[in-house]
XYZ file of C-alpha atoms in Angstrom:
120
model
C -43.588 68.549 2.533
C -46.069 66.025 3.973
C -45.070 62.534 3.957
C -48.143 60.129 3.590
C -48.220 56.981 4.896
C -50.854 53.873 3.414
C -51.385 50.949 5.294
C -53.978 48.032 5.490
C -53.283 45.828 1.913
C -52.617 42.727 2.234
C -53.606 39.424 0.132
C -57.230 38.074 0.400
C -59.814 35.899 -1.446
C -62.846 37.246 -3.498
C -65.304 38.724 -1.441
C -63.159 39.281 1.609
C -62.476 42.647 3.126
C -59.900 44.907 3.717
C -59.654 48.001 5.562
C -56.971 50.751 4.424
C -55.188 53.285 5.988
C -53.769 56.652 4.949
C -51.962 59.305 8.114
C -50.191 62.350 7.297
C -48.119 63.582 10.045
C -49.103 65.437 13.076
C -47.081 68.657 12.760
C -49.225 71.959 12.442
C -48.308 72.285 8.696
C -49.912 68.992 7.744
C -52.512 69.122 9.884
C -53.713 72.574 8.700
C -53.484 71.175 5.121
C -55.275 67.998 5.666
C -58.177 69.463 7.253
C -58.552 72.003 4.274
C -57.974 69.531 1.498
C -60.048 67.135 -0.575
C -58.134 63.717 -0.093
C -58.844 60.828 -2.423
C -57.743 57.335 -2.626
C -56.103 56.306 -6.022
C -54.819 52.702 -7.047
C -52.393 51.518 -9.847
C -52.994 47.898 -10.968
C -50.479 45.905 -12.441
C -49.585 46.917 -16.271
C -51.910 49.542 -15.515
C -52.828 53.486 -15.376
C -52.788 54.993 -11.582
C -56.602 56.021 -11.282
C -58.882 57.387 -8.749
C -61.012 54.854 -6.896
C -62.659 57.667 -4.458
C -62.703 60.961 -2.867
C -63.763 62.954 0.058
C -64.131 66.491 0.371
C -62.848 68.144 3.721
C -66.596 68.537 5.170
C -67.141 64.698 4.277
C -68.870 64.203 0.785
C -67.834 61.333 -0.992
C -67.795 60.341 -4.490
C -66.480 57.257 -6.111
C -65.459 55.628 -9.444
C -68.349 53.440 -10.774
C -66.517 50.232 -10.528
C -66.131 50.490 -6.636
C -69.738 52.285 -6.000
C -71.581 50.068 -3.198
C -68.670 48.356 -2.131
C -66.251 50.918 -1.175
C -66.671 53.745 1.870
C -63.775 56.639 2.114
C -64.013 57.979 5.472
C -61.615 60.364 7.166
C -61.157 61.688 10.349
C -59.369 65.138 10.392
C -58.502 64.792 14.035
C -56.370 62.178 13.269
C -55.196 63.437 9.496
C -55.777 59.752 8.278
C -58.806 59.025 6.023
C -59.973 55.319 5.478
C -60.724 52.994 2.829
C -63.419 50.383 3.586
C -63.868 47.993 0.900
C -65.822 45.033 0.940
C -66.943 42.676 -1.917
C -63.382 42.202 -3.328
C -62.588 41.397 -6.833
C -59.885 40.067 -8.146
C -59.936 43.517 -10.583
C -59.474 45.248 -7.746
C -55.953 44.242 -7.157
C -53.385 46.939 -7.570
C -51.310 49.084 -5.752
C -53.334 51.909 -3.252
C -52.282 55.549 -2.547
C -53.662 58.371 -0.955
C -53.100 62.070 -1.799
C -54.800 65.379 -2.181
C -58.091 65.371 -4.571
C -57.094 66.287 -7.370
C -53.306 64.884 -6.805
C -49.995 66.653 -5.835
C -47.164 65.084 -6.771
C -45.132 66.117 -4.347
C -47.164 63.988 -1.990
C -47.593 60.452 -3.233
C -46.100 57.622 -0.985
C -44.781 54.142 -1.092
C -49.043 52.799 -1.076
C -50.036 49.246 0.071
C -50.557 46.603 -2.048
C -53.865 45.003 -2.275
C -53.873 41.324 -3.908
C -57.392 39.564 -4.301
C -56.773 36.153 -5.510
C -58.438 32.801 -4.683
């Protein structure tokens, strides 16, 4: 099993920045299965339906939900096994709960995520 880790939410103000954080372990079996895999960033808002927000293949194409498009940039780096969430332009409809996990999902690897909060 591969224990993800998010990191990176915090609470900011509309418009602000934040820059998340997802690392899988260093051990041979996660690494091999990180650098083979899709990963994708997904986020549960309060009241609300866990979604995908965006995704990155293992060669680098991204691809993300219309209401982040222009704002938010997955990244990952497989040396590493931690991909990135850069997301600028915050809206207050962006607060929710973030995870990371294979693209499409596996439950068996969803972690604690990092809250985001955008609120003036």
């Amino acid at each position: 099993q591969v224990q993800l880790v998010e990191s990176g939410g915090g609470l900011v103000q509309p418009g602000e920045s934040l820059r998340l954080s997802c690392t899988a372990p260093t051990n041979i079996v996660s690494i091999t299965l990180f650098t083979i895999s899709s990963m994708g960033w997904y986020r549960q808002p309060p009241g609300g339906q866990r979604e995908l927000v965006a995704a990155i293949t293992n060669d680098g194409t991204a691809n993300y939900t219309e209401a982040v498009k222009g704002r938010f940039t997955i990244s990952r780096d497989n040396a590493k096994t931690t991909i990135f969430l850069q997301m600028n332009g915050l809206k207050p409809d962006d607060t929710a709960i973030y995870y990371c996990n294979k693209h499409p999902s596996d439950i068996r690897y969803w972690g604690q995520g990092t809250q985001v909060t955008v609120s003036s």
